[in-house]
Coordinates of C-alpha atoms in Angstrom, one line a residue:
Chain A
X93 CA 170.4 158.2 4.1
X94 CA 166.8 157.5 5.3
X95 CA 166.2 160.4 7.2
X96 CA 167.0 162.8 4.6
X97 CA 163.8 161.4 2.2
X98 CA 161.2 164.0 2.8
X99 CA 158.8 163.2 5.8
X100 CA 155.3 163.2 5.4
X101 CA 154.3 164.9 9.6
X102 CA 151.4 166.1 10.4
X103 CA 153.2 168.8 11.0
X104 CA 154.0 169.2 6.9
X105 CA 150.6 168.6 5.9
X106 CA 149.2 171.6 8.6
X107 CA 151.5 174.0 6.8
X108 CA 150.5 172.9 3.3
X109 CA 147.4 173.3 3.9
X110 CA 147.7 176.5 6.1
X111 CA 150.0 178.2 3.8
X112 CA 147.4 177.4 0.7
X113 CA 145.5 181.0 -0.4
X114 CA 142.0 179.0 -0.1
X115 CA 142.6 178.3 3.5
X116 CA 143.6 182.0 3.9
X117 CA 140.7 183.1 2.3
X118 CA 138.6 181.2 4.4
X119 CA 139.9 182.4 7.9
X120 CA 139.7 186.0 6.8
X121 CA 136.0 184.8 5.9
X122 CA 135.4 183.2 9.3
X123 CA 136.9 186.2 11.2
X124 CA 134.8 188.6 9.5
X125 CA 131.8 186.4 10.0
X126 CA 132.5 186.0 14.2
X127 CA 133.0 189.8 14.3
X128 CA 129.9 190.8 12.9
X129 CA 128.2 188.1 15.5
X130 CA 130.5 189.2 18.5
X131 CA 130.9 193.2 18.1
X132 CA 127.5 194.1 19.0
X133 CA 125.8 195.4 22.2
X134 CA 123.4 192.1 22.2
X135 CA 126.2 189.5 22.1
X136 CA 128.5 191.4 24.3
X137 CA 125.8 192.0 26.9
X138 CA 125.2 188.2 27.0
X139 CA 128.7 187.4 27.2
X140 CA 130.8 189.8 29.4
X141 CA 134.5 188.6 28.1
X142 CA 136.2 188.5 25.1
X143 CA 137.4 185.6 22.8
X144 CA 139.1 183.2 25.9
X145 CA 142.5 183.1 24.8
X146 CA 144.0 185.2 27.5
X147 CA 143.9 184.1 31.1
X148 CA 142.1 186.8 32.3
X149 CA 139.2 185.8 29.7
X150 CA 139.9 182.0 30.3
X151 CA 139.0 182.7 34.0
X152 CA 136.0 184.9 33.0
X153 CA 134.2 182.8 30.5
X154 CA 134.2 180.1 33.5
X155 CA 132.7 182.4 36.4
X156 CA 130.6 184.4 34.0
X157 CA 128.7 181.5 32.8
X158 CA 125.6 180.2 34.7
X159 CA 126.9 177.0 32.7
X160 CA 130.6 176.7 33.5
X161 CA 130.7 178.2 36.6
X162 CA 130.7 175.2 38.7
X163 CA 133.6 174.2 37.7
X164 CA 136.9 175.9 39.3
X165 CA 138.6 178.4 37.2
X166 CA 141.6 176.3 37.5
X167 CA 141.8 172.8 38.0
X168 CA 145.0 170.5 39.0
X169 CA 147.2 168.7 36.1
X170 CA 146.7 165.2 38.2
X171 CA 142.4 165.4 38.0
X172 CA 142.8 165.9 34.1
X173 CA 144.7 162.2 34.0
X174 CA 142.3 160.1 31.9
X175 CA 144.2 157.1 33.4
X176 CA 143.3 158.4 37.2
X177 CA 139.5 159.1 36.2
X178 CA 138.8 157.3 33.5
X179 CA 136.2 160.1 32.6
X180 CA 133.5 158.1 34.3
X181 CA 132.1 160.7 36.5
X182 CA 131.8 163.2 33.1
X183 CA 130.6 160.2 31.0
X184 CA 127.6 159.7 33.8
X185 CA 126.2 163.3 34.0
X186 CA 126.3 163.2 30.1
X187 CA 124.4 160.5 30.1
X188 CA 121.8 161.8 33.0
X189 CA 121.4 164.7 30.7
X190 CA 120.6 162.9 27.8
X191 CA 117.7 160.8 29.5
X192 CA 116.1 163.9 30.6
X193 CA 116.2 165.5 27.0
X194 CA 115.2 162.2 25.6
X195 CA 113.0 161.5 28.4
X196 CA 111.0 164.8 28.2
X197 CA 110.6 164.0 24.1
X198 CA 109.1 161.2 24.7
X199 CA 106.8 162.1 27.0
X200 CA 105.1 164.2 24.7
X201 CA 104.0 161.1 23.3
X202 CA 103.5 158.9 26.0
X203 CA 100.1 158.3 28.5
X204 CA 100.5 156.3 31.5
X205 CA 96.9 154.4 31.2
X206 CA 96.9 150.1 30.9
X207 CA 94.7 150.9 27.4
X208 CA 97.3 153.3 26.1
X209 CA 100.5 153.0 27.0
X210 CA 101.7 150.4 24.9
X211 CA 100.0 151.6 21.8
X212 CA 101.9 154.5 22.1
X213 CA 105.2 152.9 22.4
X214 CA 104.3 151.4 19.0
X215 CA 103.2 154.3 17.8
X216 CA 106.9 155.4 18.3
X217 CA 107.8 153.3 15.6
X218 CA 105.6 153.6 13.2
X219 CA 103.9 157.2 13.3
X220 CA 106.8 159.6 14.7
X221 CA 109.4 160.9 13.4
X222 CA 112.8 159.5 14.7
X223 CA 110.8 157.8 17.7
X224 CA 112.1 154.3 17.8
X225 CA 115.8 156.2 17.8
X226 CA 114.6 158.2 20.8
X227 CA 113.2 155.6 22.6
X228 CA 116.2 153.4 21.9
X229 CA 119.1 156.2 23.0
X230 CA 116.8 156.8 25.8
X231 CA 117.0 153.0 27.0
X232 CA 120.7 152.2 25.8
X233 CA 122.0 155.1 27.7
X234 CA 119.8 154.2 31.2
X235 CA 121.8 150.8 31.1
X236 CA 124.9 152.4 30.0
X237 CA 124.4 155.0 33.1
X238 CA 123.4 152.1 35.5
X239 CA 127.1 150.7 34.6
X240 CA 129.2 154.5 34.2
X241 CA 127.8 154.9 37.4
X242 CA 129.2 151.6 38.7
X243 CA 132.6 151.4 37.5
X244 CA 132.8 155.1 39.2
X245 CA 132.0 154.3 42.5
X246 CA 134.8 151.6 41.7
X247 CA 137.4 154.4 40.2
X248 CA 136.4 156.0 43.8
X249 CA 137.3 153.3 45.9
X250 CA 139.9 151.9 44.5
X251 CA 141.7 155.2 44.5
X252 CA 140.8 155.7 47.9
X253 CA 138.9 159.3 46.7
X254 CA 136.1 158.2 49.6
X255 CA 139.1 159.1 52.0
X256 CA 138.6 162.9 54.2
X257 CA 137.3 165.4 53.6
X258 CA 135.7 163.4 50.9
X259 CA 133.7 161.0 53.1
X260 CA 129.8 162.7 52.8
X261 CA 130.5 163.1 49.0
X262 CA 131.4 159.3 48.9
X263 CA 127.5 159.2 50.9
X264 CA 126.1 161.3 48.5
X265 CA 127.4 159.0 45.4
X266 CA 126.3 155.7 47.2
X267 CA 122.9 157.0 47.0
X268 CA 123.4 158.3 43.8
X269 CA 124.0 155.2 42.5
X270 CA 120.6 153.8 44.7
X271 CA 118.5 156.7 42.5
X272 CA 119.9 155.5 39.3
X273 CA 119.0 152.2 39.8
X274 CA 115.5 153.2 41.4
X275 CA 115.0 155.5 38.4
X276 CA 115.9 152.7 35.7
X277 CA 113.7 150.1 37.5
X278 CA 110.7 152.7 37.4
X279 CA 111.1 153.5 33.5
X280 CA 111.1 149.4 33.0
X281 CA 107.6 148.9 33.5
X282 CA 106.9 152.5 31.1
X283 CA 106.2 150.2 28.0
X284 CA 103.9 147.7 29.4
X285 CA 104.4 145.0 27.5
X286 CA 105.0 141.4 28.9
X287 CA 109.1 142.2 29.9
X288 CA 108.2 145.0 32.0
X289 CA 105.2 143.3 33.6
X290 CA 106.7 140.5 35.0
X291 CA 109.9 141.9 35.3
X292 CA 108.1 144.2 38.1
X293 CA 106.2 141.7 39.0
X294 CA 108.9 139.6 39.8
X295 CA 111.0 142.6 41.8
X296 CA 108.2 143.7 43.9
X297 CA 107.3 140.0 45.4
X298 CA 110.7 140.1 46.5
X299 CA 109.7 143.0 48.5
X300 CA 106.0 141.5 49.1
X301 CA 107.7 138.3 51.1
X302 CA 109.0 140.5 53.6
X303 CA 108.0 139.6 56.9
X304 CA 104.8 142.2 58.9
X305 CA 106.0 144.9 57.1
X306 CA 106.5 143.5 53.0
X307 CA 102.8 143.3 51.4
X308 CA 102.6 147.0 53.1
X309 CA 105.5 148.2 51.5
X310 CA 104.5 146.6 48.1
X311 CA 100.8 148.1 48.0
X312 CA 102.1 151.4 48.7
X313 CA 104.5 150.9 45.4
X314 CA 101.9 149.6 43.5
X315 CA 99.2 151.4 44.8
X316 CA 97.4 147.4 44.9
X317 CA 97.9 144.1 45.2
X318 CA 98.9 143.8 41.8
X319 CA 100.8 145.6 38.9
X320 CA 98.0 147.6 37.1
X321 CA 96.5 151.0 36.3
X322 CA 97.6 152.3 40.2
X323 CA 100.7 150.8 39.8
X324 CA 102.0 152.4 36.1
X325 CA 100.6 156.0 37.0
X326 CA 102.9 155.9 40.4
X327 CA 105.8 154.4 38.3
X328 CA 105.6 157.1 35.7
X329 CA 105.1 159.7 38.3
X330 CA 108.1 158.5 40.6
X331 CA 110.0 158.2 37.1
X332 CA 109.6 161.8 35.3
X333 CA 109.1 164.0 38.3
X334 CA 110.3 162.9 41.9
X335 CA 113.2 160.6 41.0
X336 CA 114.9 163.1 38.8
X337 CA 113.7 165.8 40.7
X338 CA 116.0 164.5 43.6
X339 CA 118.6 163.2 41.7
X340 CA 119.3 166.7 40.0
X341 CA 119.2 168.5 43.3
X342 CA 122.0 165.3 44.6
X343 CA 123.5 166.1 41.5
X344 CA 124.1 169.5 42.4
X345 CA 125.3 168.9 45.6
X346 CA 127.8 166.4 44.7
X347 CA 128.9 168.8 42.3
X348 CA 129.5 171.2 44.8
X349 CA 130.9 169.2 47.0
X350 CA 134.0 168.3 44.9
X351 CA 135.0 171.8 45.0
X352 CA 134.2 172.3 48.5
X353 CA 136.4 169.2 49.2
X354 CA 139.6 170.7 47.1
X355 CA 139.1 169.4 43.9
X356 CA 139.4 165.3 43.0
X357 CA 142.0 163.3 45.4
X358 CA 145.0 163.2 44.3
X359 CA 148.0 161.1 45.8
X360 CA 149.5 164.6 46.7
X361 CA 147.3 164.7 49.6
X362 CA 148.8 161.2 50.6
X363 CA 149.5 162.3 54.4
X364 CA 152.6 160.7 55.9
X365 CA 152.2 160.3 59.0
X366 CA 149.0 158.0 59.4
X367 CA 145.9 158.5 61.4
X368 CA 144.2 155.6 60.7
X369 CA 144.0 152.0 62.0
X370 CA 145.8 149.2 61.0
X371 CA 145.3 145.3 61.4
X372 CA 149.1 144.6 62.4
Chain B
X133 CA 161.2 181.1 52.3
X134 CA 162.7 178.4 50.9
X135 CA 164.9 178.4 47.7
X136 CA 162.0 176.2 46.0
X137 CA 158.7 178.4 47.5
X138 CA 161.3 181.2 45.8
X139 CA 160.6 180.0 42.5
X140 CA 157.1 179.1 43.1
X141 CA 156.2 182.2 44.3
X142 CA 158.3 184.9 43.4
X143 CA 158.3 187.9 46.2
X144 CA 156.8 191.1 45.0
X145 CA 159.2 194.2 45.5
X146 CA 156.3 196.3 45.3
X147 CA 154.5 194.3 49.0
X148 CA 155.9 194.1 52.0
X149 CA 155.7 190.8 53.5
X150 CA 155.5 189.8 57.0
X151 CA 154.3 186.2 58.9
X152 CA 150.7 186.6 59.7
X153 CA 149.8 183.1 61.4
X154 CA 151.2 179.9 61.8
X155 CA 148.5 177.0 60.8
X156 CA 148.6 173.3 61.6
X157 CA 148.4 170.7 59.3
X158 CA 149.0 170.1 55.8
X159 CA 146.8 170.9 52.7
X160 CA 146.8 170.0 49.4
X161 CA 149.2 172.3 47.6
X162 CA 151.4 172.4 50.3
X163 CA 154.8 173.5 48.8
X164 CA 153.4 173.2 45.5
X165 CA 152.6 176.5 43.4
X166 CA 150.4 177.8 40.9
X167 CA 152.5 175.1 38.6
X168 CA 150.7 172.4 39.1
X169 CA 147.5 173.5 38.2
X170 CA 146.1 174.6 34.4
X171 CA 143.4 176.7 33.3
X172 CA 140.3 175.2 33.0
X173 CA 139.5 176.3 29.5
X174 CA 140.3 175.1 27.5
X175 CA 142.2 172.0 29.2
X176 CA 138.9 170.3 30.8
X177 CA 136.2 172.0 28.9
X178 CA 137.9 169.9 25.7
X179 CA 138.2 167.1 27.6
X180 CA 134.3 167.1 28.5
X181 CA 133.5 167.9 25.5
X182 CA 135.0 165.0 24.3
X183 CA 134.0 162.6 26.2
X184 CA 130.5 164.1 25.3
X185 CA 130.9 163.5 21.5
X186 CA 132.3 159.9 22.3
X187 CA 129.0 159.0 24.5
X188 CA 126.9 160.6 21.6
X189 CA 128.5 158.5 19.0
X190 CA 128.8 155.3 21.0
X191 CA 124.7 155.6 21.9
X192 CA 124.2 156.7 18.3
X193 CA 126.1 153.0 17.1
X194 CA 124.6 150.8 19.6
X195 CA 121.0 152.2 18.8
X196 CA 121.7 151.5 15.2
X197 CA 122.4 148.1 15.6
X198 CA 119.8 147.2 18.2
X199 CA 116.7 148.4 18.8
X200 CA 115.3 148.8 22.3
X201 CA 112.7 145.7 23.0
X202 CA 108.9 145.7 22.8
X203 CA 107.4 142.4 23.6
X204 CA 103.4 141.6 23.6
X205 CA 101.2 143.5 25.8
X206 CA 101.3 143.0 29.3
X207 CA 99.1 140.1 30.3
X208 CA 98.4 139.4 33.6
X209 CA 96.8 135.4 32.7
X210 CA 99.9 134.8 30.0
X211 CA 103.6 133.7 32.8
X212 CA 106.7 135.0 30.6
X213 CA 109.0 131.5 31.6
X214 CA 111.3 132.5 32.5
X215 CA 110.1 135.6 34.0
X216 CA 113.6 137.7 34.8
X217 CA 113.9 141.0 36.9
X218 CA 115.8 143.8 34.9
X219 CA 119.1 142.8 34.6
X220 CA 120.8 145.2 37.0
X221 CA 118.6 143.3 39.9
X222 CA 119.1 140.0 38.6
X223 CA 122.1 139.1 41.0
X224 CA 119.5 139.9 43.6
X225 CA 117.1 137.0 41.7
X226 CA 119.6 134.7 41.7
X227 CA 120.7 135.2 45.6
X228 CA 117.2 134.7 45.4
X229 CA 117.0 130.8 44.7
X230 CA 119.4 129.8 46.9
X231 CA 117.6 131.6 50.4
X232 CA 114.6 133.4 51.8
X233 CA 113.4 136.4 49.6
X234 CA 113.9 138.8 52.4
X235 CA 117.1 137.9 52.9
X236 CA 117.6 138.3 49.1
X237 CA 115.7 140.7 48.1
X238 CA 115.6 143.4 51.4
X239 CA 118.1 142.6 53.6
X240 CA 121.5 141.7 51.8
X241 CA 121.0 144.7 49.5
X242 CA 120.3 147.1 52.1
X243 CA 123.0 145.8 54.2
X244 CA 125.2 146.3 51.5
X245 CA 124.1 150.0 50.7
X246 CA 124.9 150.7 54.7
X247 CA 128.0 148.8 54.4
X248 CA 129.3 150.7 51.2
X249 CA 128.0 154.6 53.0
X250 CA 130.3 153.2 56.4
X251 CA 133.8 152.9 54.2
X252 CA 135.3 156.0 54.9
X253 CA 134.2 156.4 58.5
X254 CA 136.0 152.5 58.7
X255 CA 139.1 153.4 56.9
X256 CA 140.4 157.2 58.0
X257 CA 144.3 156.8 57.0
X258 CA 145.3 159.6 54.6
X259 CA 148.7 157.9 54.1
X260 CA 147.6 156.1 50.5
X261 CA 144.9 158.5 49.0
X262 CA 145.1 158.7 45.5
X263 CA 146.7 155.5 44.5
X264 CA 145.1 153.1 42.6
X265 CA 144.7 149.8 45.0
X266 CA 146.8 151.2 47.8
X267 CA 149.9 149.5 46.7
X268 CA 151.0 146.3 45.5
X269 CA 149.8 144.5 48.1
X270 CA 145.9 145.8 47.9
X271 CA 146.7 144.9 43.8
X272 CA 147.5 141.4 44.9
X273 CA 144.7 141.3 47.5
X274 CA 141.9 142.5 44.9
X275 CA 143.2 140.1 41.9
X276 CA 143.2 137.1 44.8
X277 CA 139.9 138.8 46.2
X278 CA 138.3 138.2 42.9
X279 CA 139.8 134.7 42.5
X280 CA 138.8 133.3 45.3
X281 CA 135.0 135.1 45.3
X282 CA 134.8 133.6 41.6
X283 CA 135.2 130.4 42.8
X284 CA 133.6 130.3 46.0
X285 CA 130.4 131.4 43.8
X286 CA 130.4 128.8 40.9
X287 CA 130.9 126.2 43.7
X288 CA 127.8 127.3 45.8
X289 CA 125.5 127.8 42.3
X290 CA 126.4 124.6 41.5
X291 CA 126.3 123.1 44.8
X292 CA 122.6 124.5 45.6
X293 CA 121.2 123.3 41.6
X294 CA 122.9 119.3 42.1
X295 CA 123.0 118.4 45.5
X296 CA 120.7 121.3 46.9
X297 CA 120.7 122.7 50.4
X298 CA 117.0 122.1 50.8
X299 CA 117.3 117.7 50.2
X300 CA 119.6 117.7 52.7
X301 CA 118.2 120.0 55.0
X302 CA 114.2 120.9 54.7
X303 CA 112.5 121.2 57.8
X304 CA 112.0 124.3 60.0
X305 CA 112.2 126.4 56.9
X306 CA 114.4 128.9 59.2
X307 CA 117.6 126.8 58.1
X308 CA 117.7 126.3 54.2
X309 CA 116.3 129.9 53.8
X310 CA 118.2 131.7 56.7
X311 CA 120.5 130.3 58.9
X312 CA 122.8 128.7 56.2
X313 CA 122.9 131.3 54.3
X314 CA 123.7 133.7 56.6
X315 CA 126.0 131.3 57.9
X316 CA 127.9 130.5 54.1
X317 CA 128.0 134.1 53.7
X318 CA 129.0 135.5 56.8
X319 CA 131.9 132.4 57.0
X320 CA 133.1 132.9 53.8
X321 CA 134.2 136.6 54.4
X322 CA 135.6 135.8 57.4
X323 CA 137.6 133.3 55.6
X324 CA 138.1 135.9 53.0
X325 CA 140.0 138.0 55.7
X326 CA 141.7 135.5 57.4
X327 CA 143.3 134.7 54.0
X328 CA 144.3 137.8 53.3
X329 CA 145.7 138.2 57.1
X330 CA 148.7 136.9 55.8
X331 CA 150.2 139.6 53.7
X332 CA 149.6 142.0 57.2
X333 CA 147.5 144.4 55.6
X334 CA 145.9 147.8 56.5
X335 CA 142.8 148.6 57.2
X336 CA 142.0 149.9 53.3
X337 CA 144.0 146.6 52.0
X338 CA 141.3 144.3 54.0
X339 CA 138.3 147.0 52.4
X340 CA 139.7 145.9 49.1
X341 CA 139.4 142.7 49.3
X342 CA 135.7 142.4 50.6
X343 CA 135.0 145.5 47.9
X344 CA 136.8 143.3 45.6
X345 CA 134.2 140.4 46.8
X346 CA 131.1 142.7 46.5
X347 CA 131.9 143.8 43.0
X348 CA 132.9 140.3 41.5
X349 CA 129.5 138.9 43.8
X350 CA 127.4 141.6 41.6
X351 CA 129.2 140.5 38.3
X352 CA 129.0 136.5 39.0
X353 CA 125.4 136.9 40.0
X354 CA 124.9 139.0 37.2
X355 CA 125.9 136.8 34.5
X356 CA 124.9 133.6 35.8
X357 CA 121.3 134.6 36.3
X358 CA 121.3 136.2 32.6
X359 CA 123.0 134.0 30.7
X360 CA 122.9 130.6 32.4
X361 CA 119.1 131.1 34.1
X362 CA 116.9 129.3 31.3
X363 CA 113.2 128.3 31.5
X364 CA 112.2 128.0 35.1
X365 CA 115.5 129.9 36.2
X366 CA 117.1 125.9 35.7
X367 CA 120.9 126.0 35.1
X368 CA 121.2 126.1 31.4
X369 CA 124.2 127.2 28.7
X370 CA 124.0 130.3 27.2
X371 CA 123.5 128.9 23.9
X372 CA 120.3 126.9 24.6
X373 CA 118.6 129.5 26.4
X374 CA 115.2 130.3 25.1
X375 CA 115.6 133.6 23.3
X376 CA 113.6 135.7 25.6
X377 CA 115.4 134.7 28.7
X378 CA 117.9 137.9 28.2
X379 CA 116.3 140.7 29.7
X380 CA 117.9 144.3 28.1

């Protein structure tokens, strides 16, 4: 009796609605509307293939595209599991990308002196438009990138993805991880107010108490004996130039190196016979 | 060919087909076609896309609700008490109390950076790749990993705040702030493997447990120096911290 009643599926509702003379109306709309953007000499000269729904144009729209091309044209099932991934890798390089667009807005309003620094950062909230949002994505998503990239070198190790050929690339993110850290630690003192000040404080006596070589190391990151003028310029400096500069060219080459490498691991390269040592 | 290759790639009458080389070794998509791989448009671009959008939106929420903190203006004559690294580096802080600040602060972390770059030259067996803790044992091994480096922590934080190292031993200043805790640290991983011994594990299984330790170290550290570090870094709950103690 029950399963005669008339289901309400998803799949029901997607033909009401498809079937309905509005929705046709507006699809003949739409495709009018793309082909007056796509059938032109401009568009097409900009974009070499067609609308990717063949394979040929699915394969072309990847390796035609300064944008997409580092990624393979086809990928295996396995590195598409979310459960296998957990998409931390993507979610990381999203978020780089968001500091720098952040990042470089912010600048525009930002000077690294001891007299103006700070007053700019309240400035942010109170004479520019969407600035404390800015300033807060910018800082939410360096904490949230100091953990993605984290509980990715986890994902990594615990699914043995450091194993060969993969073993430089496992190098490369080690250090990538260092940078993001190193880059986080610089932007904290940005604001100067009293969190940043001693929080730097704080972390660069640690390196100060090193024995011979510490107070060295210290003045040459401070550019002093103490956290002042010397001190914010080279943070800001190591923060919007080198330490992204570097990190976008490890970036790239970790990038690169996953294809080079054959793609994610996967337990399909699971060898058999075993190389390695054992404890028994 | 095989029957299965047969299917996976069908011959061509129009080629001619001959054996060109024979290559040792194994590779990836050994005896597995075309099949098992999918176009990547739309399959991943969609799936970065999403997980895009999600990032957006979560960022988007969290900034709503909080905003990111602006304190006075640095002052150089005004101590912020308690006066907290960032909290990423606060696990370093807190290793910080309990031994020299070289040994804290340089030495441990950069030992663990080597330490972490050295795991794949350590562990070469290509029989597990892929699988999330190895097996069942490295699962059992990681959840008694954490267990045990949980413990082993509270114990020693607690130990080093009541009874402290440095009333029972002071004097030369090379024991309290090297020696012992070289010696704790370096004992309890050894103990750490010896425990473990018993399940006969491999090479990766033993990794896991000490990754298991660094990880659950970093966490531990982590939250004890955030959340139970008051004025003076003094043990303290997290409810009677002074409201500037957490560092975001």
């Amino acid at each position: 009796m029950r399963d005669r009643l008339p289901v309400l599926s998803y799949g029901l509702i997607a033909e009401i609605i498809t079937q309905h003379p509005l929705w046709k109306r507006g699809i003949r709309w739409v495709s009018r509307g793309t082909e007056f953007i796509t059938r032109n000499r401009v568009w097409q000269s900009i974009f070499r293939q067609g609308y990717p729904d063949t394979e040929e144009n699915q394969s072309r729209v990847i390796f035609n595209s300064w944008f997409l091309h580092i990624h393979p044209v086809k990928v295996k099932k396995h590195s598409l599991n979310i459960k296998y991934t957990w998409g931390l890798g993507v979610i990381t390089a999203f978020l780089f990308i968001v500091l720098v667009i952040t990042g470089a807005w912010l600048m525009f309003f930002y000077v690294p002196s001891v007299e103006q620094a700070y007053t700019d950062i309240q400035s942010l909230a109170t004479s520019v438009t969407f600035g404390t949002l800015m300033r807060t994505v910018h800082r939410w998503a360096a904490h949230l990138m100091v953990v993605t990239v984290f509980l990715h070198m986890c994902r990594v190790f615990y699914t043995g993805g450091y194993k060969t050929p993969r073993e430089f690339n496992w190098m490369v993110g080690v250090m990538l991880w260092v940078l993001t850290l190193l880059l986080s630690f610089t932007g904290y003192l940005l604001p100067w107010d009293q969190l940043a000040y001693w929080a730097i404080t704080v972390s660069t006596n640690i390196i100060g108490s090193f024995p011979v070589l510490g107070e060295w190391m210290r003045v040459i990151l401070l550019g002093g004996h103490e956290v002042g003028p010397a001190a914010l310029i080279r943070f800001y400096t190591m923060h919007i130039a080198i330490l992204p500069g570097l990190m976008a060219i490890l970036v790239g080459v970790h990038f690169w190196r996953i294809r080079k490498d054959g793609g994610l691991s996967s337990s399909l390269e699971a060898n058999k016979i075993d190389y390695g040592g054992s404890t028994r | 060919m095989s029957d299965q290759t047969q299917d996976v790639f069908p011959k061509d009458p129009r080629k001619t087909y001959g054996l060109m080389e024979l290559v040792k070794g194994t590779s990836p998509m050994v005896e597995k076609g075309p099949e098992d791989t999918v176009m990547s448009w739309p399959h991943l671009m969609i799936l970065e896309v999403l997980a895009a959008l999600g990032t957006t939106a979560l960022l988007l929420f969290w900034s709503l609700a909080a905003k990111a903190p602006l304190r006075e203006i640095a002052d150089p004559d005004v101590t912020e008490n308690p006066a907290k690294a960032a909290w990423y580096f606060l696990s370093l802080q807190e290793l910080l109390l309990h031994m020299h600040a070289s040994l804290a602060g340089v030495i441990i972390p950069v030992v663990v950076i080597i330490a972490l770059m050295v795991i794949p030259y350590i562990d070469r067996s290509k029989r597990d790749i892929g699988i999330w803790f190895a097996s069942k044992k490295g699962r059992k091994i990681a959840l008694w990993s954490a267990g045990y480096t949980t413990v082993c922590l509270i114990g020693l934080i607690l130990f080093d705040d009541f009874v402290r190292v440095r009333s029972l031993v002071n004097e030369p200043e090379i024991l309290p702030g090297w020696i012992i805790p070289i010696l704790v640290i370096g004992g309890l991983m050894v103990l750490l493997y010896v425990l473990i011994r018993r399940w006969q594990p491999t090479t990766r299984e033993v990794l896991i447990g000490l990754f298991t330790g660094f990880v659950v170290t970093y966490f531990v550290l982590t939250v004890s120096s955030l959340f139970f570090r008051g004025m003076g870094m003094h043990l303290t709950w997290p409810w009677d911290l002074p409201p500037r103690a957490l560092t975001f």
